Amino acid sequence: MSPSPEAVKGQIARELVRVHEDSYGETAYNVEVALHETFVAVVMDLELTPAEVTLIGSGYSDSVKESRETYQAAIGDTYIAIVERATGRRVTSFASRSVIEGDRPWAMELFRLEGRANDR
């Protein structure tokens, strides 16, 4: 019996937050996972590190954004493995975007899935 969509979303959210905390030393919260036929989208609010807050306060927001997106690409295989394990489907590509501007920094992770769920 396959896990329910809610169980899959919960597993993805928990594991991505754990990796995020291990990687950045800060948490992500308000994690929303959307399962679609051909992709999985994750949106999460970010807790910035003290160093990132200092950089942003000194006018280096672009450096923080670029650093986060580069790091997300570097650990992309870990994120991909989480989604593949939870969904039982192969991820063909991954994209990450960090939004640092505004009063609440957030990130979007997008995973393109191979085939369709009923093509398995």
PDB file of C-alpha atoms in Angstrom:
ATOM      1  CA  MET A   1       0.000   0.000   0.000  1.00  0.00           C
ATOM      2  CA  SER A   2       1.395   3.404  -0.996  1.00  0.00           C
ATOM      3  CA  PRO A   3       1.682   6.147   1.612  1.00  0.00           C
ATOM      4  CA  SER A   4      -0.948   8.881   1.486  1.00  0.00           C
ATOM      5  CA  PRO A   5      -0.091  12.201  -0.194  1.00  0.00           C
ATOM      6  CA  GLU A   6      -0.125  13.838   3.250  1.00  0.00           C
ATOM      7  CA  ALA A   7       2.403  11.284   4.549  1.00  0.00           C
ATOM      8  CA  VAL A   8       4.647  11.901   1.522  1.00  0.00           C
ATOM      9  CA  LYS A   9       4.450  15.680   2.010  1.00  0.00           C
ATOM     10  CA  GLY A  10       5.195  15.329   5.717  1.00  0.00           C
ATOM     11  CA  GLN A  11       8.217  13.119   5.064  1.00  0.00           C
ATOM     12  CA  ILE A  12       9.625  15.554   2.491  1.00  0.00           C
ATOM     13  CA  ALA A  13       9.086  18.546   4.795  1.00  0.00           C
ATOM     14  CA  ARG A  14      10.691  16.879   7.839  1.00  0.00           C
ATOM     15  CA  GLU A  15      13.723  15.622   5.954  1.00  0.00           C
ATOM     16  CA  LEU A  16      14.358  18.875   4.076  1.00  0.00           C
ATOM     17  CA  VAL A  17      14.172  20.857   7.336  1.00  0.00           C
ATOM     18  CA  ARG A  18      16.606  18.419   8.990  1.00  0.00           C
ATOM     19  CA  VAL A  19      19.127  18.779   6.149  1.00  0.00           C
ATOM     20  CA  HIS A  20      18.622  22.548   6.147  1.00  0.00           C
ATOM     21  CA  GLU A  21      19.305  22.738   9.902  1.00  0.00           C
ATOM     22  CA  ASP A  22      22.363  20.480   9.594  1.00  0.00           C
ATOM     23  CA  SER A  23      23.690  22.555   6.695  1.00  0.00           C
ATOM     24  CA  TYR A  24      23.022  26.115   7.858  1.00  0.00           C
ATOM     25  CA  GLY A  25      22.821  25.728  11.624  1.00  0.00           C
ATOM     26  CA  GLU A  26      19.465  27.519  11.486  1.00  0.00           C
ATOM     27  CA  THR A  27      15.980  26.191  10.875  1.00  0.00           C
ATOM     28  CA  ALA A  28      13.422  26.580   8.127  1.00  0.00           C
ATOM     29  CA  TYR A  29       9.754  26.841   9.091  1.00  0.00           C
ATOM     30  CA  ASN A  30       6.269  27.187   7.615  1.00  0.00           C
ATOM     31  CA  VAL A  31       7.256  24.491   5.126  1.00  0.00           C
ATOM     32  CA  GLU A  32       4.648  23.841   2.437  1.00  0.00           C
ATOM     33  CA  VAL A  33       4.988  20.890   0.075  1.00  0.00           C
ATOM     34  CA  ALA A  34       2.848  20.632  -3.056  1.00  0.00           C
ATOM     35  CA  LEU A  35       2.676  17.327  -4.928  1.00  0.00           C
ATOM     36  CA  HIS A  36       1.741  17.517  -8.572  1.00  0.00           C
ATOM     37  CA  GLU A  37       1.671  15.008 -11.389  1.00  0.00           C
ATOM     38  CA  THR A  38       5.036  16.069 -12.833  1.00  0.00           C
ATOM     39  CA  PHE A  39       6.712  18.034 -10.044  1.00  0.00           C
ATOM     40  CA  VAL A  40       7.078  18.644  -6.319  1.00  0.00           C
ATOM     41  CA  ALA A  41       7.286  22.224  -5.083  1.00  0.00           C
ATOM     42  CA  VAL A  42       8.472  23.209  -1.610  1.00  0.00           C
ATOM     43  CA  VAL A  43       8.256  26.694  -0.117  1.00  0.00           C
ATOM     44  CA  MET A  44       9.815  27.414   3.260  1.00  0.00           C
ATOM     45  CA  ASP A  45      10.526  30.448   5.386  1.00  0.00           C
ATOM     46  CA  LEU A  46      14.167  30.831   6.355  1.00  0.00           C
ATOM     47  CA  GLU A  47      15.956  31.712   9.553  1.00  0.00           C
ATOM     48  CA  LEU A  48      19.111  33.517   8.466  1.00  0.00           C
ATOM     49  CA  THR A  49      22.439  32.955  10.175  1.00  0.00           C
ATOM     50  CA  PRO A  50      23.894  35.823  12.231  1.00  0.00           C
ATOM     51  CA  ALA A  51      26.602  36.262   9.562  1.00  0.00           C
ATOM     52  CA  GLU A  52      23.948  36.565   6.827  1.00  0.00           C
ATOM     53  CA  VAL A  53      22.020  39.151   8.863  1.00  0.00           C
ATOM     54  CA  THR A  54      25.233  41.171   9.235  1.00  0.00           C
ATOM     55  CA  LEU A  55      25.959  40.945   5.502  1.00  0.00           C
ATOM     56  CA  ILE A  56      22.420  42.022   4.599  1.00  0.00           C
ATOM     57  CA  GLY A  57      22.604  44.924   7.081  1.00  0.00           C
ATOM     58  CA  SER A  58      25.806  46.053   5.356  1.00  0.00           C
ATOM     59  CA  GLY A  59      24.220  46.018   1.910  1.00  0.00           C
ATOM     60  CA  TYR A  60      25.382  42.581   0.733  1.00  0.00           C
ATOM     61  CA  SER A  61      21.976  40.946   0.158  1.00  0.00           C
ATOM     62  CA  ASP A  62      22.998  39.763  -3.302  1.00  0.00           C
ATOM     63  CA  SER A  63      25.997  37.936  -1.830  1.00  0.00           C
ATOM     64  CA  VAL A  64      23.785  36.123   0.679  1.00  0.00           C
ATOM     65  CA  LYS A  65      21.295  35.153  -2.037  1.00  0.00           C
ATOM     66  CA  GLU A  66      24.037  33.956  -4.388  1.00  0.00           C
ATOM     67  CA  SER A  67      25.785  32.014  -1.620  1.00  0.00           C
ATOM     68  CA  ARG A  68      22.566  30.264  -0.560  1.00  0.00           C
ATOM     69  CA  GLU A  69      21.606  29.347  -4.116  1.00  0.00           C
ATOM     70  CA  THR A  70      25.107  28.053  -4.859  1.00  0.00           C
ATOM     71  CA  TYR A  71      25.057  25.961  -1.697  1.00  0.00           C
ATOM     72  CA  GLN A  72      21.599  24.603  -2.533  1.00  0.00           C
ATOM     73  CA  ALA A  73      22.909  23.492  -5.926  1.00  0.00           C
ATOM     74  CA  ALA A  74      25.867  21.813  -4.198  1.00  0.00           C
ATOM     75  CA  ILE A  75      23.617  19.805  -1.853  1.00  0.00           C
ATOM     76  CA  GLY A  76      20.968  19.260  -4.510  1.00  0.00           C
ATOM     77  CA  ASP A  77      21.668  15.520  -4.699  1.00  0.00           C
ATOM     78  CA  THR A  78      20.743  15.195  -1.021  1.00  0.00           C
ATOM     79  CA  TYR A  79      17.467  17.048  -1.551  1.00  0.00           C
ATOM     80  CA  ILE A  80      16.758  14.992  -4.683  1.00  0.00           C
ATOM     81  CA  ALA A  81      17.297  11.734  -2.770  1.00  0.00           C
ATOM     82  CA  ILE A  82      14.753  12.856  -0.154  1.00  0.00           C
ATOM     83  CA  VAL A  83      12.075  13.527  -2.780  1.00  0.00           C
ATOM     84  CA  GLU A  84      12.815  10.318  -4.694  1.00  0.00           C
ATOM     85  CA  ARG A  85      12.615   8.241  -1.513  1.00  0.00           C
ATOM     86  CA  ALA A  86       9.341   9.871  -0.422  1.00  0.00           C
ATOM     87  CA  THR A  87       7.595   9.801  -3.807  1.00  0.00           C
ATOM     88  CA  GLY A  88       9.056   6.595  -5.232  1.00  0.00           C
ATOM     89  CA  ARG A  89       9.752   8.497  -8.458  1.00  0.00           C
ATOM     90  CA  ARG A  90      12.942   9.668 -10.126  1.00  0.00           C
ATOM     91  CA  VAL A  91      13.725  13.388 -10.045  1.00  0.00           C
ATOM     92  CA  THR A  92      15.037  14.548 -13.442  1.00  0.00           C
ATOM     93  CA  SER A  93      15.989  18.086 -12.411  1.00  0.00           C
ATOM     94  CA  PHE A  94      16.077  20.413  -9.430  1.00  0.00           C
ATOM     95  CA  ALA A  95      15.936  24.195  -9.042  1.00  0.00           C
ATOM     96  CA  SER A  96      16.306  26.348  -5.951  1.00  0.00           C
ATOM     97  CA  ARG A  97      15.601  30.013  -5.391  1.00  0.00           C
ATOM     98  CA  SER A  98      16.169  32.104  -2.276  1.00  0.00           C
ATOM     99  CA  VAL A  99      14.311  35.348  -1.677  1.00  0.00           C
ATOM    100  CA  ILE A 100      16.192  37.433   0.854  1.00  0.00           C
ATOM    101  CA  GLU A 101      14.448  40.761   0.318  1.00  0.00           C
ATOM    102  CA  GLY A 102      11.521  41.747   2.494  1.00  0.00           C
ATOM    103  CA  ASP A 103      10.694  41.082   6.110  1.00  0.00           C
ATOM    104  CA  ARG A 104      10.509  37.294   5.795  1.00  0.00           C
ATOM    105  CA  PRO A 105      13.234  35.479   3.817  1.00  0.00           C
ATOM    106  CA  TRP A 106      12.046  32.338   2.071  1.00  0.00           C
ATOM    107  CA  ALA A 107      13.152  29.675  -0.382  1.00  0.00           C
ATOM    108  CA  MET A 108      11.545  27.619  -3.112  1.00  0.00           C
ATOM    109  CA  GLU A 109      12.747  24.155  -4.107  1.00  0.00           C
ATOM    110  CA  LEU A 110      11.329  22.634  -7.280  1.00  0.00           C
ATOM    111  CA  PHE A 111      11.765  19.005  -8.312  1.00  0.00           C
ATOM    112  CA  ARG A 112      10.759  17.844 -11.794  1.00  0.00           C
ATOM    113  CA  LEU A 113       9.591  14.209 -11.743  1.00  0.00           C
ATOM    114  CA  GLU A 114      10.139  11.625 -14.468  1.00  0.00           C
ATOM    115  CA  GLY A 115       6.983  10.394 -16.192  1.00  0.00           C
ATOM    116  CA  ARG A 116       3.621  10.480 -14.537  1.00  0.00           C
ATOM    117  CA  ALA A 117       2.540   8.816 -11.314  1.00  0.00           C
ATOM    118  CA  ASN A 118       0.418   6.202 -13.148  1.00  0.00           C
ATOM    119  CA  ASP A 119       3.269   5.462 -15.621  1.00  0.00           C
ATOM    120  CA  ARG A 120       5.231   3.611 -12.932  1.00  0.00           C
TER     121      ARG A 120
END
